[in-house]
Coordinates of C-alpha atoms in Angstrom, one line a residue:
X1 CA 0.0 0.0 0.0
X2 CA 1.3 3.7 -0.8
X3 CA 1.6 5.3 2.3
X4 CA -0.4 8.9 2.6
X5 CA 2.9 10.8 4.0
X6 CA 6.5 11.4 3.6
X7 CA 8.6 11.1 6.8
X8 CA 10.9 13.4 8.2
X9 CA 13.5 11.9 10.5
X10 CA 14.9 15.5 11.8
X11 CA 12.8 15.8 14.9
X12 CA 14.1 12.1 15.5
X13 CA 17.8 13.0 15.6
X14 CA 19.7 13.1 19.0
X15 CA 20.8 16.6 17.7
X16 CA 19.7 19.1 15.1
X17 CA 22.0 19.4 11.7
X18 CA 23.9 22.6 11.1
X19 CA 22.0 25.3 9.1
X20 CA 22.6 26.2 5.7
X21 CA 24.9 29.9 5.7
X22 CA 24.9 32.8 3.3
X23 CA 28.2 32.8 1.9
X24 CA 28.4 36.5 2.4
X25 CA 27.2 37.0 5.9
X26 CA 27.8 33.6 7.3
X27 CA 24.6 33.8 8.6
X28 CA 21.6 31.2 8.2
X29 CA 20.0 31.4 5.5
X30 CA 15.7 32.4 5.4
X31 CA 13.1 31.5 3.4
X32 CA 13.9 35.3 1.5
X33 CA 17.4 34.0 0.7
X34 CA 16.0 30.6 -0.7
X35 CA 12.7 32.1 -2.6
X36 CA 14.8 33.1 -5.9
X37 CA 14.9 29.4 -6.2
X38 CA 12.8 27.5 -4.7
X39 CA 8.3 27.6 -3.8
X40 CA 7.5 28.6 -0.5
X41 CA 6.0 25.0 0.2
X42 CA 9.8 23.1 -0.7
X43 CA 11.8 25.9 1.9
X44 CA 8.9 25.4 4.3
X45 CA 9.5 21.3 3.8
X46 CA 13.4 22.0 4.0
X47 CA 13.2 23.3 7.3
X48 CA 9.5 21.5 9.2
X49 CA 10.1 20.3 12.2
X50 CA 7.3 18.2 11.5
X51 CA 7.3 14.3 11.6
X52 CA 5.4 13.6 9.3
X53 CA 4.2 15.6 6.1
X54 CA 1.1 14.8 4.2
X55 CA 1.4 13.8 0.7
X56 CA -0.9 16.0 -2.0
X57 CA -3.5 14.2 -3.9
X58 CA -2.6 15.5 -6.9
X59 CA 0.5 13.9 -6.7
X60 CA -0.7 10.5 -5.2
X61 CA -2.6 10.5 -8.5
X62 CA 0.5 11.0 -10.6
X63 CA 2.6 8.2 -8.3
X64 CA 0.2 5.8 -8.7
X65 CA 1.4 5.1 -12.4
X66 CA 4.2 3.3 -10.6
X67 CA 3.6 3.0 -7.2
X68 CA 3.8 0.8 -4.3
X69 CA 6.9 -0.4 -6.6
X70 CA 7.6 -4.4 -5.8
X71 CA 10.0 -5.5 -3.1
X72 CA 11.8 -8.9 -4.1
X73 CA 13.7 -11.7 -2.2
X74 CA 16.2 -12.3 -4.6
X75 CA 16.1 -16.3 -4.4
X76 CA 18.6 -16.8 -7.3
X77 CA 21.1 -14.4 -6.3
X78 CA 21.3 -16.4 -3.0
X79 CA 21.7 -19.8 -4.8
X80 CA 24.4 -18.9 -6.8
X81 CA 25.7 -17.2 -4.2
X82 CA 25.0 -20.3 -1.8
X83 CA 24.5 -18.0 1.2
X84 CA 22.3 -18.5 4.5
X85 CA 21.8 -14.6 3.9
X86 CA 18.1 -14.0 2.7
X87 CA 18.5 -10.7 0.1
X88 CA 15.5 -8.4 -0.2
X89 CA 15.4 -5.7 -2.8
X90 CA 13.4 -2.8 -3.6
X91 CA 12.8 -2.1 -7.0
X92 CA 12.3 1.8 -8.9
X93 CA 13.2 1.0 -12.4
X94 CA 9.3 0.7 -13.2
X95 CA 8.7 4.2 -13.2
X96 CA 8.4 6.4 -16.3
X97 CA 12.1 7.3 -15.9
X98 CA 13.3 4.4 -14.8
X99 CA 14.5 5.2 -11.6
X100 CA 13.8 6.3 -8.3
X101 CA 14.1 10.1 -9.2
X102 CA 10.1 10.8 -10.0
X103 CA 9.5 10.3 -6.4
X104 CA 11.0 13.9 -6.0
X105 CA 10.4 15.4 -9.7
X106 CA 6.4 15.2 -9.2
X107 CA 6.0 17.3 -5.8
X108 CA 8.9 19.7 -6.9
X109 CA 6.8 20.1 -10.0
X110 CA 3.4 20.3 -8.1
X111 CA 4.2 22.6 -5.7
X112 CA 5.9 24.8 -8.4
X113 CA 3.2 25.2 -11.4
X114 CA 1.1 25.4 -8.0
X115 CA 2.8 28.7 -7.3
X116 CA 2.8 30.0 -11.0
X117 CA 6.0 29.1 -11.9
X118 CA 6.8 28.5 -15.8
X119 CA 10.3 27.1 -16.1
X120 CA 12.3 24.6 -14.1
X121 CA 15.8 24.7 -14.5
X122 CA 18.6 21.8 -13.5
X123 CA 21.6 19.7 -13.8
X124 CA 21.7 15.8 -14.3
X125 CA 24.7 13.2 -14.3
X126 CA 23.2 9.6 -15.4
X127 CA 20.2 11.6 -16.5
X128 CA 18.3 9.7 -14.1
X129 CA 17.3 13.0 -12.4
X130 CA 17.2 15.1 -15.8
X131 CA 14.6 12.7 -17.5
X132 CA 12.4 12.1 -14.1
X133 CA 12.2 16.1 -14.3
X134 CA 11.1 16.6 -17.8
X135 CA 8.1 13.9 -16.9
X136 CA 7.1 15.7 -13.9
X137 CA 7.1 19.0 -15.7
X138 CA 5.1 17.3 -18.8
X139 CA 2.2 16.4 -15.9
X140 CA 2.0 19.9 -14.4
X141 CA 2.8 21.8 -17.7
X142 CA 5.9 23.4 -17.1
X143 CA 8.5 24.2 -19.5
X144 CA 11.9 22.4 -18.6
X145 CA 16.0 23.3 -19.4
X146 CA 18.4 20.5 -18.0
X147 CA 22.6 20.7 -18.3
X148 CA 24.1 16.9 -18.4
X149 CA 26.9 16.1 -17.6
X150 CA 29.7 16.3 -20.8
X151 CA 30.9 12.8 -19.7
X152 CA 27.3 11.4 -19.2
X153 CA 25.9 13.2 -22.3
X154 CA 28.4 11.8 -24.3
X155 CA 27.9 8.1 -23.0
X156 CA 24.4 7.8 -22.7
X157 CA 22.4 9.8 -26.1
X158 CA 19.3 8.0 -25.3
X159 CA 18.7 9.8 -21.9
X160 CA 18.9 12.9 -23.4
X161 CA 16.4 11.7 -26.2
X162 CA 14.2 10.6 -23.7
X163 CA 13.9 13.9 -21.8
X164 CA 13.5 15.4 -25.0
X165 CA 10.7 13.1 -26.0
X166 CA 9.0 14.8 -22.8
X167 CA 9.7 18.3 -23.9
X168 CA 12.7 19.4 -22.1
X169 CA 14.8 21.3 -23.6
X170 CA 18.6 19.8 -22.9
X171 CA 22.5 21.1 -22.8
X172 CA 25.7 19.4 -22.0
X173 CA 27.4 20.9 -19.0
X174 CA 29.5 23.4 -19.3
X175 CA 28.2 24.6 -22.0
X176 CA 28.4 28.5 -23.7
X177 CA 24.6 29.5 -22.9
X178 CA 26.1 30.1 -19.1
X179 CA 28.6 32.3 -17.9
X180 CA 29.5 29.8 -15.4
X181 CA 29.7 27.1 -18.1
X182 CA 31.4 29.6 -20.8
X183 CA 34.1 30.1 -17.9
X184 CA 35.1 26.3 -17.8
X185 CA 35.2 25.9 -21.1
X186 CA 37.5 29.1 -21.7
X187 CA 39.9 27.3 -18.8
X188 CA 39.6 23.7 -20.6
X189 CA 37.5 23.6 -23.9
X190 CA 37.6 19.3 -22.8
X191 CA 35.8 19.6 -19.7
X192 CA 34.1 16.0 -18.8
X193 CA 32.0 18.4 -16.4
X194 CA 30.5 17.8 -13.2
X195 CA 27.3 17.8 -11.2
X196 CA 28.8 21.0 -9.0
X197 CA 29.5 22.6 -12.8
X198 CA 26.1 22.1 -14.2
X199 CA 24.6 23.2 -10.7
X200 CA 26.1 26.7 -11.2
X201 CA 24.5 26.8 -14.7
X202 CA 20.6 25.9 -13.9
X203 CA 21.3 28.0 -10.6
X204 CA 22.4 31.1 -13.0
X205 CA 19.6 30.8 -15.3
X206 CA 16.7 29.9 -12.7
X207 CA 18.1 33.2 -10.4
X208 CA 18.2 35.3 -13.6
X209 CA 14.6 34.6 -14.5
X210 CA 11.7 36.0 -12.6
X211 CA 9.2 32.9 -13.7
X212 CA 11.6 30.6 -13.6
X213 CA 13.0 28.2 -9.9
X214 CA 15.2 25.6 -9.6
X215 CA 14.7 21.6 -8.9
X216 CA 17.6 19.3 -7.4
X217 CA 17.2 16.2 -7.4
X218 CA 19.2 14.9 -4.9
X219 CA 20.8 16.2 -1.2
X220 CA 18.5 19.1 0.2
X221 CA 16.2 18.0 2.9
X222 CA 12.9 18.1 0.8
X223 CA 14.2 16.1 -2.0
X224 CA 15.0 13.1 1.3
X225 CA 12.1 13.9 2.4
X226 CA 9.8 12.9 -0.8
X227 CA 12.0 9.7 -1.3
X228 CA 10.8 8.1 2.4
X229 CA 7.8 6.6 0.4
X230 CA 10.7 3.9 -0.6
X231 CA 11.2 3.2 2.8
X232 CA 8.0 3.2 3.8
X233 CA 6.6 0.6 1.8
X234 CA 9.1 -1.6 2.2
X235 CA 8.7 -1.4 5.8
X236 CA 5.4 -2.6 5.5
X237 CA 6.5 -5.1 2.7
X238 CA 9.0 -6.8 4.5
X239 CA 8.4 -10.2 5.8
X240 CA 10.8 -10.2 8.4
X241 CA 13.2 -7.3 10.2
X242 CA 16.5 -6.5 8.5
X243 CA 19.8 -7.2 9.8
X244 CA 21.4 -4.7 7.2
X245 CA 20.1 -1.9 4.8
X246 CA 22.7 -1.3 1.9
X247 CA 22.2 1.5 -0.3
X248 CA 24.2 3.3 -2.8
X249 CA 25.1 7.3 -1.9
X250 CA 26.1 10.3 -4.4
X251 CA 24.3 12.8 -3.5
X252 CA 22.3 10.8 -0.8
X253 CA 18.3 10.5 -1.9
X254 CA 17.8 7.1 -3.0
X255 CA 19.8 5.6 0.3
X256 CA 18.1 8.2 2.6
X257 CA 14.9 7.4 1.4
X258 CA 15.4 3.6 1.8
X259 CA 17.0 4.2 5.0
X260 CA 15.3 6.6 6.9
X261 CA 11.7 4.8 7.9
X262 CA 14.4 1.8 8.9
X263 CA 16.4 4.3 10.9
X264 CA 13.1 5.3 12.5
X265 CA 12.9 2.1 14.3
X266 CA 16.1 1.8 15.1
X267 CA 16.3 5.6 17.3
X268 CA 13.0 4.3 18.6
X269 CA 14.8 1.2 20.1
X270 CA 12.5 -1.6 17.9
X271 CA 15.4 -2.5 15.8
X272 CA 19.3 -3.4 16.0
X273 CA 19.4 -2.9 11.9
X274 CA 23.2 -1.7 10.8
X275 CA 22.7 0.9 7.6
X276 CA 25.7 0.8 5.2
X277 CA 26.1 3.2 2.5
X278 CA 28.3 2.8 -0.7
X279 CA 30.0 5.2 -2.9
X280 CA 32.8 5.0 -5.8
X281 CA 36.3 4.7 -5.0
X282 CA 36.5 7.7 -7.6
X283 CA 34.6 9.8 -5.2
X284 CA 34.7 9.2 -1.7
X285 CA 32.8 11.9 -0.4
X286 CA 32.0 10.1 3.0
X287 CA 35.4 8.3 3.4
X288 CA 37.8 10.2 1.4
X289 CA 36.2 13.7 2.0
X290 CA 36.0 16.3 4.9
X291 CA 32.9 17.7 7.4
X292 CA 33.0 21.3 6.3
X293 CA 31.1 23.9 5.1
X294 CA 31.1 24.4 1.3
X295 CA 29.2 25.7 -1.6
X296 CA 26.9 23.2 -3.3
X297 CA 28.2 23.9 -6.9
X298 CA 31.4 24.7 -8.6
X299 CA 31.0 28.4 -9.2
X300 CA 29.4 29.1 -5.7
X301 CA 26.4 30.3 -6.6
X302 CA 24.8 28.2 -3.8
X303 CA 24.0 28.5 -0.2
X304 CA 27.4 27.2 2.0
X305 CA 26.3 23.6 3.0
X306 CA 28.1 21.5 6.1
X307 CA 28.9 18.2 4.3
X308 CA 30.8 15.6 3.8
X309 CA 33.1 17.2 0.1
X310 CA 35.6 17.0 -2.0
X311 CA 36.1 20.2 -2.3
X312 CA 33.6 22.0 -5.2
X313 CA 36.3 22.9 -7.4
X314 CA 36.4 18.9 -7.6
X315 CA 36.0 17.1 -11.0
X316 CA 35.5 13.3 -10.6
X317 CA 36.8 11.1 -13.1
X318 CA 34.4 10.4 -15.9
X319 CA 32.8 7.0 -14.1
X320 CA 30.0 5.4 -15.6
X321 CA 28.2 5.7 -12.6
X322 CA 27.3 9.1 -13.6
X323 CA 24.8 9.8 -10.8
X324 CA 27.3 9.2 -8.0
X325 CA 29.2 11.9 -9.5
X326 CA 29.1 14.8 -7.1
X327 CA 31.8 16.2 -4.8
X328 CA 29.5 16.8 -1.8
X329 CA 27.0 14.5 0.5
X330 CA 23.5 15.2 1.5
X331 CA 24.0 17.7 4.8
X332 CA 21.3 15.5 6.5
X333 CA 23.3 12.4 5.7
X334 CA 26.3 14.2 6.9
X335 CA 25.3 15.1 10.1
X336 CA 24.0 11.7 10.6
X337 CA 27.1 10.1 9.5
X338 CA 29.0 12.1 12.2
X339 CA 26.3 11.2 14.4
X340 CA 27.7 7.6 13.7
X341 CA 24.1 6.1 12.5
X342 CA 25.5 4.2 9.4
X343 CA 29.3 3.1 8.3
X344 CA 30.5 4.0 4.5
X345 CA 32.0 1.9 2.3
X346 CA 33.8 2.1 -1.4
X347 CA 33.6 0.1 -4.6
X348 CA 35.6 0.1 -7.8
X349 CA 34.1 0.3 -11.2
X350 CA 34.8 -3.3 -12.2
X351 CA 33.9 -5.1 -9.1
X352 CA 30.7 -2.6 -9.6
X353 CA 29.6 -4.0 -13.0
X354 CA 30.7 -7.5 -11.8
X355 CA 28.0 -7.3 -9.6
X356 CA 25.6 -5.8 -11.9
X357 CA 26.3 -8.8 -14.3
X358 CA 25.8 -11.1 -11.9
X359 CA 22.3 -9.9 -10.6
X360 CA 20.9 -9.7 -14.2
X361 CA 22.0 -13.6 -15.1
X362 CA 20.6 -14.3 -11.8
X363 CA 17.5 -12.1 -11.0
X364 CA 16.7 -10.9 -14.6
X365 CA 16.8 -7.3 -13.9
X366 CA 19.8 -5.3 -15.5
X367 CA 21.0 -2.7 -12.7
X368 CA 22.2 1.2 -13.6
X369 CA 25.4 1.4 -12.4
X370 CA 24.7 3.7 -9.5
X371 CA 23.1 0.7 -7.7
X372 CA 25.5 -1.8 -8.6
X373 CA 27.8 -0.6 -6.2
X374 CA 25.4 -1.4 -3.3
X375 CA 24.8 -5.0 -5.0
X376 CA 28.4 -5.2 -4.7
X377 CA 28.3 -4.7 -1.0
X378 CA 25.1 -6.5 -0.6
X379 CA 26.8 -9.6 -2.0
X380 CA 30.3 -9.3 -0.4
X381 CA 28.1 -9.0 3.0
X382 CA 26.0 -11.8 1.5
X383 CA 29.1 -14.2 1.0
X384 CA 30.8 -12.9 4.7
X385 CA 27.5 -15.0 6.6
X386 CA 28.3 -17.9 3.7
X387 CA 31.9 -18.1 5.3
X388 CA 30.4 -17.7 9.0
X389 CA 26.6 -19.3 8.6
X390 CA 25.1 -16.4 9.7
X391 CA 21.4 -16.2 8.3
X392 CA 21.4 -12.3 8.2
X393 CA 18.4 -10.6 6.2
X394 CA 19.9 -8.3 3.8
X395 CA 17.9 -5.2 2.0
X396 CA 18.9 -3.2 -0.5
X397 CA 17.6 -1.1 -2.6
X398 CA 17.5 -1.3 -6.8
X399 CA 17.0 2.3 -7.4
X400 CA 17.0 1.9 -11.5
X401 CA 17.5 -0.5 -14.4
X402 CA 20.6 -0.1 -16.6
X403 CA 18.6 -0.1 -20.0
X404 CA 20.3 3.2 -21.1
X405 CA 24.0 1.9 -19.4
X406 CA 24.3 -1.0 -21.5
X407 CA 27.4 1.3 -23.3
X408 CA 28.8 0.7 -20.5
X409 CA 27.9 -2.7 -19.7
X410 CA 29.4 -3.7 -23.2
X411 CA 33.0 -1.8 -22.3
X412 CA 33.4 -3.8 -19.2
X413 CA 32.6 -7.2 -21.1
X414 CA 34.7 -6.6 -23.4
X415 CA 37.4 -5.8 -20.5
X416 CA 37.8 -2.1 -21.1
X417 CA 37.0 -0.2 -18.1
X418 CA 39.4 1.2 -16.2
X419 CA 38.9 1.8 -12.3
X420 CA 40.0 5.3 -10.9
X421 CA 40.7 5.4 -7.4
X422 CA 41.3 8.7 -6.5
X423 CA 44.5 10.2 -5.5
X424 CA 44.8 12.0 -2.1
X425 CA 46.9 14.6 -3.7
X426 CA 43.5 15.4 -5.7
X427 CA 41.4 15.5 -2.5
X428 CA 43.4 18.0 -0.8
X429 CA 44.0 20.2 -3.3
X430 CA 40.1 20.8 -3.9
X431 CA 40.0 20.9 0.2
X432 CA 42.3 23.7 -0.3
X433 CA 40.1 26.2 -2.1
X434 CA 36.9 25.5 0.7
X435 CA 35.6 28.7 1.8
X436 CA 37.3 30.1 4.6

């Protein structure tokens, strides 16, 4: 059953996360400094205090194309991994996009053409995000602009066509239409881009325009918050408590909104469930980053954010997991992670796409690469209770297929992807230009 709300888990948290500052006054940041951007009803959600917000009909009409999506024990996967481990997943690649990303794309577009709003402006790396948009904006009639990614544009010209079969209009990032993006390009006309690059160019464009706001699709608190109707189901779907939520993180969304209801029971003392989230050795933002403020995109056009980051000046390494692509972590997730509510982990590329392989000869269902890298942990955790007989009840969740990826999937058959694990000399000099 679809639940009726969306869950906030601040007013659950042993302590409050660190506010959003204006990079100019250090200050916190009000609704005022957010409205150039964003409908009231988003920077209201962003900061609610709230436990539980209701969900709008209008956009229970519009989920219910897709949702409740289908948890699955994935029986095969266990057999051929011959583990005691019983492996649940949640599945979002039935939805018009594909992915998980419409769970947020429909309110942020309610809420906006609710407001009067005619254009939405953004940035996508897979195009996950970009292509869950352009539907939501073909629902509530809003004109749409997206910036992709060079590296992603380049490797996946059917997510771009599909986001143009839904009437966006769609630019690889940096591009010359933005100063931000005509800066880049001056400095190196080869620019693979980045998420924190094609940020700064929605950002310019949606600030610069009086009808026009911006939509992110991952790491603010509302965009978490809308994603908890994952969680939520499962929850109730689940046939038994899990010993272990896995979820892949790049900007945080899709294991947040996993995680959180699970997390729920856990701070209330009904659970002992350990949450694991997994990024790409190519950027550690959890593991390999720093707690700091920092601006959300390259140019700093953004609110300063305390995260877990790379530094925004970072450019990752042209991964095929394009979505995990960013140099920063959810603030919420950030907080919680220095709260000490879930461990991190890394994956390479290879052993990534191993695992994807592996779960669609098994289970049928060919993974985008963003969620491989939690299969990749779910079965290494799946093979550690093989070794000691532990019968542990693993969830995960499968936050997209790979129908688009299957570029990709075809370089690593054919044995030509390479795995970047980035250098700490990179890291720090990115840390070096944080704000001071």
């Amino acid at each position: 059953m679809m639940p009726s709300h969306w869950y906030n888990i601040v007013p659950d948290l042993p302590a409050p996360p660190p506010p959003p500052l204006h990079p100019a006054t250090r200050r916190p940041v009000g609704p005022d400094d957010l409205a150039p951007l964003f409908p009231m009803e988003l920077i209201g959600q962003e900061v609610s205090g709230e436990r539980y917000v209701p969900i709008p009909e209008e956009v229970l009409d519009v989920y219910r194309l897709w949702r409740p999506t289908p948890l699955i024990r994935a029986r095969r996967l266990e057999r051929s991994l011959g583990t005691p481990a019983r492996i649940y997943y949640k599945y979002e690649g039935g939805s018009p996009a594909g992915s998980h990303k419409p769970n947020t794309a429909v309110p942020q577009a309610y809420y906006n053409a609710r407001e009067g709003v005619r254009l939405l402006t953004t940035e996508t790396g897979a195009g996950q995000w970009g292509s869950a948009l352009a539907f939501a904006c073909a629902q509530f009639g809003l004109e749409c602009r997206i910036w992709m990614v060079r590296a992603s544009y380049d490797q996946k010209p059917y997510r771009h066509a599909l986001m143009r079969v839904y009437g966006a209009t769609v630019h690889a990032s940096p591009s010359p239409v933005t100063s931000a993006g005509g800066k880049v390009l001056a400095a190196d006309p080869g620019s693979p881009g980045s998420l924190g690059i094609a940020i700064s160019e929605a950002v310019e464009v949606a600030a610069a325009t009086s009808d026009a706001r911006y939509a992110l699709g991952s790491v603010l608190n509302h965009v978490l918050l809308h994603q908890t109707v994952i969680g939520e189901e499962a929850l109730a779907q689940l046939p038994e408590p899990p010993d272990v939520v896995i979820g892949c993180t790049g900007g945080g969304s899709n294991f947040a909104g996993l995680a959180f209801p699970f997390l729920r029971e856990k701070l209330a003392g009904r659970s002992r469930t350990v949450f694991r989230a997994v990024e790409p050795a190519a950027c550690p933002s959890f593991t390999g980053g720093t707690y700091a403020y920092d601006f959300g995109d390259t140019a700093g056009f953004t609110p300063l954010l305390k995260m877990h980051t790379l530094g925004h000046s970072f450019v990752p390494d042209p991964i095929h997991a394009g979505g995990l692509r960013y140099h920063g972590m959810s603030p919420l997730l950030s907080h919680m992670y220095e709260l000490g509510l879930f461990e991190a982990v890394t994956r390479s590329q290879n052993e990534c796409f191993e695992a994807g392989v592996r779960f669609a000869r098994t289970e049928g269902i060919l993974p985008a690469p963003e969620p491989t890298h939690a299969l990749a942990e779910t079965i290494a955790e799946a093979l550690r209770c093989k070794e000691s007989g532990e019968e542990k009840v693993i969830l995960t969740a499968l936050c997209g297929h790979g129908h688009f990826d299957l570029g990709a999937y075809e370089r690593y058959l054919a044995g030509e992807l390479e795995d970047y694990t980035l250098p700490r000399e990179r890291i720090q000099q990115a840390l070096s230009e944080l704000p001071s």
